[in-house]
């Protein structure tokens, strides 16, 4: 697996990142530990986690998995923050909530720092306050790099501008959705690249839709059949998306690769993308991507770009 610098920073990340959305809920600790071990053995290092993943249980599972492979082998991208709300947890963007959430995560992870904190805006909270919390974490060493997890270009632009000012924390990376069926931010990726900022492509398989498994039916053990995961897949059950999925499957057949591999390779190889973050639920799903993780032939990439509406 290729490892490169994230934008023009000194942060080195693997071309494929490992997401932990299902850890602690749909993926038990034993399998998660095996997944991380296989991932780092294959040359991967970027692991993305959020306090909301696995209904809050992913953090403890990740701590166990990282302890087994060694903290020095993992680049930890921590996304967002959380705050208590009645009987559940909500995303947080307020300074106090964010710093409390980060300190709680560090204690549970047994680490003094996260490699990159991908902060997220919260409705009703000034973005300036959210960014000030990130800057404080950066100055105190709790976050070595700062990024944004948002698809709102105005928020990203404000964060980049503030980070370039004296006393600000430079924005090193932005995480947002990018896949063959979701190219809305393709232009943003190019603009960020021009400014030396890396891009983490979230959901490069479109919640699993680009694996081709939903072409004829909905497997009973799939995300689309899960009450708490189907919202990640159903937006891609459109006529336009079906055409892109069919083209991806045909390209995979011609290359003797899986559709998941082709879709992931397209995202990780997109100009300006530092890493494509996948979220497999099982070791088998992870292996399906890692086995053939290789660049796409230029003619195939060009055809897929056209099918996806890119020129």
mmCIF file of C-alpha atoms in Angstrom:
data_model
loop_
_atom_site.group_PDB
_atom_site.id
_atom_site.type_symbol
_atom_site.label_atom_id
_atom_site.label_comp_id
_atom_site.label_asym_id
_atom_site.label_seq_id
_atom_site.Cartn_x
_atom_site.Cartn_y
_atom_site.Cartn_z
ATOM 1 C CA UNK A 1 0.000 0.000 0.000
ATOM 2 C CA UNK A 2 1.323 3.441 -0.902
ATOM 3 C CA UNK A 3 2.041 5.970 1.857
ATOM 4 C CA UNK A 4 2.290 9.651 0.944
ATOM 5 C CA UNK A 5 2.396 13.073 2.550
ATOM 6 C CA UNK A 6 -1.005 14.606 3.282
ATOM 7 C CA UNK A 7 -1.016 17.723 1.137
ATOM 8 C CA UNK A 8 2.130 19.760 1.753
ATOM 9 C CA UNK A 9 2.350 18.750 5.425
ATOM 10 C CA UNK A 10 4.691 16.279 7.083
ATOM 11 C CA UNK A 11 1.804 13.955 7.941
ATOM 12 C CA UNK A 12 2.257 10.637 6.136
ATOM 13 C CA UNK A 13 -0.900 8.606 5.484
ATOM 14 C CA UNK A 14 -1.697 5.398 3.632
ATOM 15 C CA UNK A 15 -3.657 5.540 0.377
ATOM 16 C CA UNK A 16 -6.411 3.503 2.053
ATOM 17 C CA UNK A 17 -7.703 4.450 5.498
ATOM 18 C CA UNK A 18 -9.600 2.176 7.873
ATOM 19 C CA UNK A 19 -12.875 3.504 9.288
ATOM 20 C CA UNK A 20 -14.434 2.251 12.526
ATOM 21 C CA UNK A 21 -18.112 3.130 12.044
ATOM 22 C CA UNK A 22 -19.341 -0.375 12.929
ATOM 23 C CA UNK A 23 -16.814 -1.267 15.631
ATOM 24 C CA UNK A 24 -18.365 -2.228 18.944
ATOM 25 C CA UNK A 25 -21.851 -2.631 17.460
ATOM 26 C CA UNK A 26 -21.781 -4.636 14.210
ATOM 27 C CA UNK A 27 -18.098 -5.623 14.448
ATOM 28 C CA UNK A 28 -16.993 -7.208 17.716
ATOM 29 C CA UNK A 29 -13.671 -6.481 19.381
ATOM 30 C CA UNK A 30 -11.969 -9.701 18.282
ATOM 31 C CA UNK A 31 -12.704 -9.125 14.603
ATOM 32 C CA UNK A 32 -11.830 -5.426 14.834
ATOM 33 C CA UNK A 33 -8.437 -6.307 16.318
ATOM 34 C CA UNK A 34 -7.826 -8.792 13.511
ATOM 35 C CA UNK A 35 -8.853 -6.206 10.926
ATOM 36 C CA UNK A 36 -6.427 -3.596 12.256
ATOM 37 C CA UNK A 37 -3.590 -6.139 12.403
ATOM 38 C CA UNK A 38 -4.166 -7.146 8.767
ATOM 39 C CA UNK A 39 -4.481 -3.532 7.730
ATOM 40 C CA UNK A 40 -1.161 -2.402 9.208
ATOM 41 C CA UNK A 41 0.581 -5.566 8.007
ATOM 42 C CA UNK A 42 -0.565 -4.632 4.488
ATOM 43 C CA UNK A 43 1.094 -1.219 4.863
ATOM 44 C CA UNK A 44 -1.884 0.806 6.048
ATOM 45 C CA UNK A 45 -1.570 3.322 8.858
ATOM 46 C CA UNK A 46 -4.503 5.781 8.751
ATOM 47 C CA UNK A 47 -7.355 4.847 11.098
ATOM 48 C CA UNK A 48 -10.388 7.117 11.419
ATOM 49 C CA UNK A 49 -12.638 7.070 14.470
ATOM 50 C CA UNK A 50 -15.325 9.229 16.048
ATOM 51 C CA UNK A 51 -16.821 9.253 19.550
ATOM 52 C CA UNK A 52 -20.158 8.508 17.840
ATOM 53 C CA UNK A 53 -18.999 5.332 16.090
ATOM 54 C CA UNK A 54 -20.472 2.044 17.233
ATOM 55 C CA UNK A 55 -22.911 3.992 19.437
ATOM 56 C CA UNK A 56 -19.900 5.189 21.430
ATOM 57 C CA UNK A 57 -18.269 1.777 21.802
ATOM 58 C CA UNK A 58 -15.775 2.042 18.940
ATOM 59 C CA UNK A 59 -13.334 4.082 21.026
ATOM 60 C CA UNK A 60 -12.749 1.285 23.531
ATOM 61 C CA UNK A 61 -12.512 -1.332 20.783
ATOM 62 C CA UNK A 62 -9.989 0.836 18.947
ATOM 63 C CA UNK A 63 -7.958 1.230 22.138
ATOM 64 C CA UNK A 64 -7.706 -2.549 22.432
ATOM 65 C CA UNK A 65 -6.783 -2.961 18.768
ATOM 66 C CA UNK A 66 -4.139 -0.208 18.822
ATOM 67 C CA UNK A 67 -2.562 -1.627 21.969
ATOM 68 C CA UNK A 68 -2.184 -4.950 20.163
ATOM 69 C CA UNK A 69 -0.445 -3.569 17.050
ATOM 70 C CA UNK A 70 1.403 -0.640 18.638
ATOM 71 C CA UNK A 71 0.491 3.053 18.699
ATOM 72 C CA UNK A 72 3.560 3.887 16.590
ATOM 73 C CA UNK A 73 2.055 1.984 13.635
ATOM 74 C CA UNK A 74 -1.187 3.964 13.593
ATOM 75 C CA UNK A 75 -1.978 7.463 12.343
ATOM 76 C CA UNK A 76 -5.139 8.291 14.237
ATOM 77 C CA UNK A 77 -7.633 10.644 12.601
ATOM 78 C CA UNK A 78 -10.169 11.633 15.260
ATOM 79 C CA UNK A 79 -13.380 13.030 13.792
ATOM 80 C CA UNK A 80 -15.565 15.476 15.659
ATOM 81 C CA UNK A 81 -16.653 15.481 19.285
ATOM 82 C CA UNK A 82 -19.738 14.506 21.268
ATOM 83 C CA UNK A 83 -21.821 15.751 24.167
ATOM 84 C CA UNK A 84 -24.471 14.037 26.323
ATOM 85 C CA UNK A 85 -28.095 14.748 25.413
ATOM 86 C CA UNK A 86 -30.774 12.998 27.506
ATOM 87 C CA UNK A 87 -30.157 9.262 26.993
ATOM 88 C CA UNK A 88 -27.909 9.609 23.950
ATOM 89 C CA UNK A 89 -24.875 11.449 22.597
ATOM 90 C CA UNK A 90 -24.908 14.249 20.058
ATOM 91 C CA UNK A 91 -22.210 15.762 17.820
ATOM 92 C CA UNK A 92 -20.644 18.810 19.493
ATOM 93 C CA UNK A 93 -18.955 21.953 18.232
ATOM 94 C CA UNK A 94 -18.782 24.041 21.415
ATOM 95 C CA UNK A 95 -15.347 24.665 22.913
ATOM 96 C CA UNK A 96 -16.004 23.054 26.293
ATOM 97 C CA UNK A 97 -17.788 20.025 24.863
ATOM 98 C CA UNK A 98 -15.083 19.491 22.262
ATOM 99 C CA UNK A 99 -12.146 19.618 24.653
ATOM 100 C CA UNK A 100 -13.902 17.398 27.196
ATOM 101 C CA UNK A 101 -14.716 14.902 24.446
ATOM 102 C CA UNK A 102 -11.144 14.884 23.150
ATOM 103 C CA UNK A 103 -9.644 14.433 26.627
ATOM 104 C CA UNK A 104 -12.040 11.559 27.303
ATOM 105 C CA UNK A 105 -10.997 9.899 24.044
ATOM 106 C CA UNK A 106 -7.283 10.300 24.794
ATOM 107 C CA UNK A 107 -7.720 8.769 28.235
ATOM 108 C CA UNK A 108 -9.634 5.796 26.858
ATOM 109 C CA UNK A 109 -7.158 5.345 24.002
ATOM 110 C CA UNK A 110 -4.181 5.524 26.334
ATOM 111 C CA UNK A 111 -2.551 8.172 24.147
ATOM 112 C CA UNK A 112 -1.338 11.725 24.742
ATOM 113 C CA UNK A 113 -2.415 12.897 21.284
ATOM 114 C CA UNK A 114 -4.362 12.234 18.115
ATOM 115 C CA UNK A 115 -2.439 12.658 14.875
ATOM 116 C CA UNK A 116 -5.140 14.755 13.227
ATOM 117 C CA UNK A 117 -8.353 16.115 14.706
ATOM 118 C CA UNK A 118 -11.022 16.504 12.029
ATOM 119 C CA UNK A 119 -13.385 18.983 13.669
ATOM 120 C CA UNK A 120 -17.004 19.345 12.577
ATOM 121 C CA UNK A 121 -19.267 22.422 12.782
ATOM 122 C CA UNK A 122 -22.385 22.244 14.959
ATOM 123 C CA UNK A 123 -25.541 24.115 14.034
ATOM 124 C CA UNK A 124 -25.986 27.106 16.322
ATOM 125 C CA UNK A 125 -22.330 27.233 17.389
ATOM 126 C CA UNK A 126 -20.106 29.861 15.743
ATOM 127 C CA UNK A 127 -17.465 28.199 13.597
ATOM 128 C CA UNK A 128 -14.926 30.536 15.195
ATOM 129 C CA UNK A 129 -15.563 28.862 18.576
ATOM 130 C CA UNK A 130 -15.197 25.377 17.094
ATOM 131 C CA UNK A 131 -11.917 26.311 15.444
ATOM 132 C CA UNK A 132 -10.602 27.964 18.604
ATOM 133 C CA UNK A 133 -10.995 24.653 20.451
ATOM 134 C CA UNK A 134 -9.038 22.904 17.694
ATOM 135 C CA UNK A 135 -6.316 25.559 17.865
ATOM 136 C CA UNK A 136 -6.031 25.079 21.639
ATOM 137 C CA UNK A 137 -5.686 21.315 21.213
ATOM 138 C CA UNK A 138 -3.009 21.919 18.586
ATOM 139 C CA UNK A 139 -1.033 24.344 20.785
ATOM 140 C CA UNK A 140 -1.168 21.983 23.783
ATOM 141 C CA UNK A 141 -0.046 18.960 21.747
ATOM 142 C CA UNK A 142 -3.271 16.979 22.041
ATOM 143 C CA UNK A 143 -3.735 17.185 18.262
ATOM 144 C CA UNK A 144 -0.642 17.233 16.072
ATOM 145 C CA UNK A 145 -2.561 18.357 13.004
ATOM 146 C CA UNK A 146 -5.972 19.940 12.480
ATOM 147 C CA UNK A 147 -8.485 19.182 9.736
ATOM 148 C CA UNK A 148 -12.138 19.619 8.883
ATOM 149 C CA UNK A 149 -14.863 17.011 8.488
ATOM 150 C CA UNK A 150 -17.496 18.892 6.512
ATOM 151 C CA UNK A 151 -19.009 19.125 3.051
ATOM 152 C CA UNK A 152 -19.949 22.816 3.447
ATOM 153 C CA UNK A 153 -17.472 24.676 1.263
ATOM 154 C CA UNK A 154 -18.058 27.984 3.062
ATOM 155 C CA UNK A 155 -17.076 26.476 6.429
ATOM 156 C CA UNK A 156 -14.003 24.892 4.881
ATOM 157 C CA UNK A 157 -12.976 28.166 3.279
ATOM 158 C CA UNK A 158 -13.347 30.017 6.591
ATOM 159 C CA UNK A 159 -11.305 27.378 8.421
ATOM 160 C CA UNK A 160 -8.539 27.471 5.815
ATOM 161 C CA UNK A 161 -8.409 31.283 5.949
ATOM 162 C CA UNK A 162 -8.315 31.353 9.747
ATOM 163 C CA UNK A 163 -5.663 28.646 9.862
ATOM 164 C CA UNK A 164 -3.372 30.698 7.641
ATOM 165 C CA UNK A 165 -3.512 33.677 10.024
ATOM 166 C CA UNK A 166 -0.951 34.253 12.810
ATOM 167 C CA UNK A 167 -1.841 32.108 15.803
ATOM 168 C CA UNK A 168 -4.142 29.852 13.798
ATOM 169 C CA UNK A 169 -3.756 26.115 13.306
ATOM 170 C CA UNK A 170 -3.236 25.342 9.610
ATOM 171 C CA UNK A 171 -5.828 23.045 8.069
ATOM 172 C CA UNK A 172 -3.957 19.942 6.953
ATOM 173 C CA UNK A 173 -6.812 17.782 5.673
ATOM 174 C CA UNK A 174 -10.501 17.825 4.846
ATOM 175 C CA UNK A 175 -12.691 14.733 5.077
ATOM 176 C CA UNK A 176 -15.879 14.574 3.014
ATOM 177 C CA UNK A 177 -17.726 12.095 0.763
ATOM 178 C CA UNK A 178 -16.240 11.289 -2.647
ATOM 179 C CA UNK A 179 -17.106 8.291 -4.782
ATOM 180 C CA UNK A 180 -18.048 7.385 -8.334
ATOM 181 C CA UNK A 181 -21.702 8.034 -7.459
ATOM 182 C CA UNK A 182 -21.018 11.173 -5.402
ATOM 183 C CA UNK A 183 -18.689 13.610 -7.167
ATOM 184 C CA UNK A 184 -20.240 16.813 -5.820
ATOM 185 C CA UNK A 185 -16.970 17.879 -4.182
ATOM 186 C CA UNK A 186 -14.614 16.940 -7.000
ATOM 187 C CA UNK A 187 -13.943 20.623 -7.694
ATOM 188 C CA UNK A 188 -13.203 21.289 -4.032
ATOM 189 C CA UNK A 189 -10.576 18.540 -3.994
ATOM 190 C CA UNK A 190 -8.668 20.326 -6.752
ATOM 191 C CA UNK A 191 -8.861 23.674 -4.935
ATOM 192 C CA UNK A 192 -7.579 22.131 -1.714
ATOM 193 C CA UNK A 193 -4.728 20.461 -3.587
ATOM 194 C CA UNK A 194 -3.694 23.838 -4.986
ATOM 195 C CA UNK A 195 -3.470 25.125 -1.395
ATOM 196 C CA UNK A 196 -1.456 22.147 -0.179
ATOM 197 C CA UNK A 197 -4.328 20.618 1.808
ATOM 198 C CA UNK A 198 -4.979 16.880 1.720
ATOM 199 C CA UNK A 199 -8.367 15.261 1.190
ATOM 200 C CA UNK A 200 -9.727 12.134 2.876
ATOM 201 C CA UNK A 201 -12.379 10.577 0.641
ATOM 202 C CA UNK A 202 -15.131 9.298 2.933
ATOM 203 C CA UNK A 203 -17.422 6.484 1.803
ATOM 204 C CA UNK A 204 -15.569 5.672 -1.446
ATOM 205 C CA UNK A 205 -17.842 2.623 -1.836
ATOM 206 C CA UNK A 206 -21.001 4.701 -1.295
ATOM 207 C CA UNK A 207 -22.031 2.716 1.757
ATOM 208 C CA UNK A 208 -21.489 -0.525 -0.165
ATOM 209 C CA UNK A 209 -23.599 0.376 -3.199
ATOM 210 C CA UNK A 210 -20.510 0.349 -5.441
ATOM 211 C CA UNK A 211 -19.724 -3.247 -4.529
ATOM 212 C CA UNK A 212 -22.577 -4.248 -6.850
ATOM 213 C CA UNK A 213 -24.245 -6.381 -4.189
ATOM 214 C CA UNK A 214 -27.563 -4.481 -4.486
ATOM 215 C CA UNK A 215 -27.977 -4.760 -8.258
ATOM 216 C CA UNK A 216 -30.669 -7.438 -8.074
ATOM 217 C CA UNK A 217 -31.703 -7.743 -4.433
ATOM 218 C CA UNK A 218 -30.878 -6.668 -0.872
ATOM 219 C CA UNK A 219 -28.833 -9.294 0.997
ATOM 220 C CA UNK A 220 -30.323 -9.872 4.465
ATOM 221 C CA UNK A 221 -26.955 -9.299 6.180
ATOM 222 C CA UNK A 222 -26.125 -6.104 4.285
ATOM 223 C CA UNK A 223 -26.151 -2.467 5.375
ATOM 224 C CA UNK A 224 -29.279 -1.739 3.341
ATOM 225 C CA UNK A 225 -31.103 -4.352 5.436
ATOM 226 C CA UNK A 226 -29.921 -2.805 8.709
ATOM 227 C CA UNK A 227 -32.190 -0.215 10.394
ATOM 228 C CA UNK A 228 -29.233 1.857 11.615
ATOM 229 C CA UNK A 229 -27.073 1.616 8.461
ATOM 230 C CA UNK A 230 -29.509 1.680 5.550
ATOM 231 C CA UNK A 231 -29.407 5.493 5.387
ATOM 232 C CA UNK A 232 -25.818 5.197 4.146
ATOM 233 C CA UNK A 233 -26.836 3.143 1.116
ATOM 234 C CA UNK A 234 -30.367 4.122 0.103
ATOM 235 C CA UNK A 235 -29.441 7.565 -1.363
ATOM 236 C CA UNK A 236 -27.514 5.676 -4.048
ATOM 237 C CA UNK A 237 -30.487 3.606 -5.250
ATOM 238 C CA UNK A 238 -31.247 6.064 -8.046
ATOM 239 C CA UNK A 239 -31.386 5.473 -11.787
ATOM 240 C CA UNK A 240 -28.276 7.600 -12.321
ATOM 241 C CA UNK A 241 -26.345 5.745 -9.634
ATOM 242 C CA UNK A 242 -27.383 2.375 -11.068
ATOM 243 C CA UNK A 243 -25.770 3.298 -14.381
ATOM 244 C CA UNK A 244 -22.495 4.172 -12.651
ATOM 245 C CA UNK A 245 -22.613 0.973 -10.584
ATOM 246 C CA UNK A 246 -23.131 -1.143 -13.712
ATOM 247 C CA UNK A 247 -20.171 0.554 -15.390
ATOM 248 C CA UNK A 248 -18.033 -0.134 -12.309
ATOM 249 C CA UNK A 249 -19.020 -3.798 -12.291
ATOM 250 C CA UNK A 250 -18.226 -4.148 -16.008
ATOM 251 C CA UNK A 251 -14.840 -2.474 -15.509
ATOM 252 C CA UNK A 252 -14.094 -4.856 -12.637
ATOM 253 C CA UNK A 253 -14.995 -7.884 -14.732
ATOM 254 C CA UNK A 254 -12.706 -6.722 -17.524
ATOM 255 C CA UNK A 255 -9.827 -6.224 -15.097
ATOM 256 C CA UNK A 256 -10.503 -9.439 -13.143
ATOM 257 C CA UNK A 257 -10.959 -7.371 -10.018
ATOM 258 C CA UNK A 258 -13.891 -6.779 -7.686
ATOM 259 C CA UNK A 259 -16.190 -3.780 -8.072
ATOM 260 C CA UNK A 260 -15.242 -2.704 -4.538
ATOM 261 C CA UNK A 261 -11.579 -2.752 -5.473
ATOM 262 C CA UNK A 262 -12.179 -0.698 -8.629
ATOM 263 C CA UNK A 263 -14.325 1.884 -6.813
ATOM 264 C CA UNK A 264 -11.818 2.210 -3.998
ATOM 265 C CA UNK A 265 -8.879 2.478 -6.406
ATOM 266 C CA UNK A 266 -10.724 5.197 -8.320
ATOM 267 C CA UNK A 267 -11.220 7.254 -5.147
ATOM 268 C CA UNK A 268 -7.745 6.726 -3.669
ATOM 269 C CA UNK A 269 -6.152 7.580 -7.014
ATOM 270 C CA UNK A 270 -8.217 10.705 -7.641
ATOM 271 C CA UNK A 271 -5.914 13.748 -7.971
ATOM 272 C CA UNK A 272 -5.646 15.522 -4.630
ATOM 273 C CA UNK A 273 -6.936 12.610 -2.535
ATOM 274 C CA UNK A 274 -4.513 11.631 0.223
ATOM 275 C CA UNK A 275 -6.506 8.624 1.431
ATOM 276 C CA UNK A 276 -9.808 6.866 0.779
ATOM 277 C CA UNK A 277 -11.419 5.721 4.033
ATOM 278 C CA UNK A 278 -13.282 2.427 3.872
ATOM 279 C CA UNK A 279 -15.484 1.007 6.632
ATOM 280 C CA UNK A 280 -15.620 -2.787 6.293
ATOM 281 C CA UNK A 281 -17.728 -4.670 8.811
ATOM 282 C CA UNK A 282 -15.768 -7.910 8.463
ATOM 283 C CA UNK A 283 -12.230 -9.098 7.829
ATOM 284 C CA UNK A 284 -13.445 -10.684 4.592
ATOM 285 C CA UNK A 285 -14.662 -7.327 3.305
ATOM 286 C CA UNK A 286 -11.342 -5.715 4.226
ATOM 287 C CA UNK A 287 -9.369 -8.442 2.478
ATOM 288 C CA UNK A 288 -11.427 -7.950 -0.703
ATOM 289 C CA UNK A 289 -9.995 -4.437 -0.998
ATOM 290 C CA UNK A 290 -6.470 -5.085 0.277
ATOM 291 C CA UNK A 291 -5.822 -8.091 -1.975
ATOM 292 C CA UNK A 292 -5.783 -6.079 -5.205
ATOM 293 C CA UNK A 293 -5.240 -2.508 -4.083
ATOM 294 C CA UNK A 294 -3.521 -1.104 -7.182
ATOM 295 C CA UNK A 295 -3.913 1.890 -9.521
ATOM 296 C CA UNK A 296 -6.491 1.731 -12.304
ATOM 297 C CA UNK A 297 -5.334 1.712 -15.937
ATOM 298 C CA UNK A 298 -5.609 5.240 -17.361
ATOM 299 C CA UNK A 299 -8.198 4.329 -20.067
ATOM 300 C CA UNK A 300 -10.459 2.684 -17.459
ATOM 301 C CA UNK A 301 -10.193 5.700 -15.160
ATOM 302 C CA UNK A 302 -11.084 8.020 -18.034
ATOM 303 C CA UNK A 303 -14.173 5.997 -18.920
ATOM 304 C CA UNK A 304 -15.320 5.874 -15.294
ATOM 305 C CA UNK A 305 -14.801 9.632 -14.998
ATOM 306 C CA UNK A 306 -17.076 10.186 -17.977
ATOM 307 C CA UNK A 307 -19.724 7.841 -16.606
ATOM 308 C CA UNK A 308 -19.567 9.690 -13.262
ATOM 309 C CA UNK A 309 -20.104 13.005 -15.040
ATOM 310 C CA UNK A 310 -16.538 14.307 -14.738
ATOM 311 C CA UNK A 311 -14.618 15.830 -17.621
#
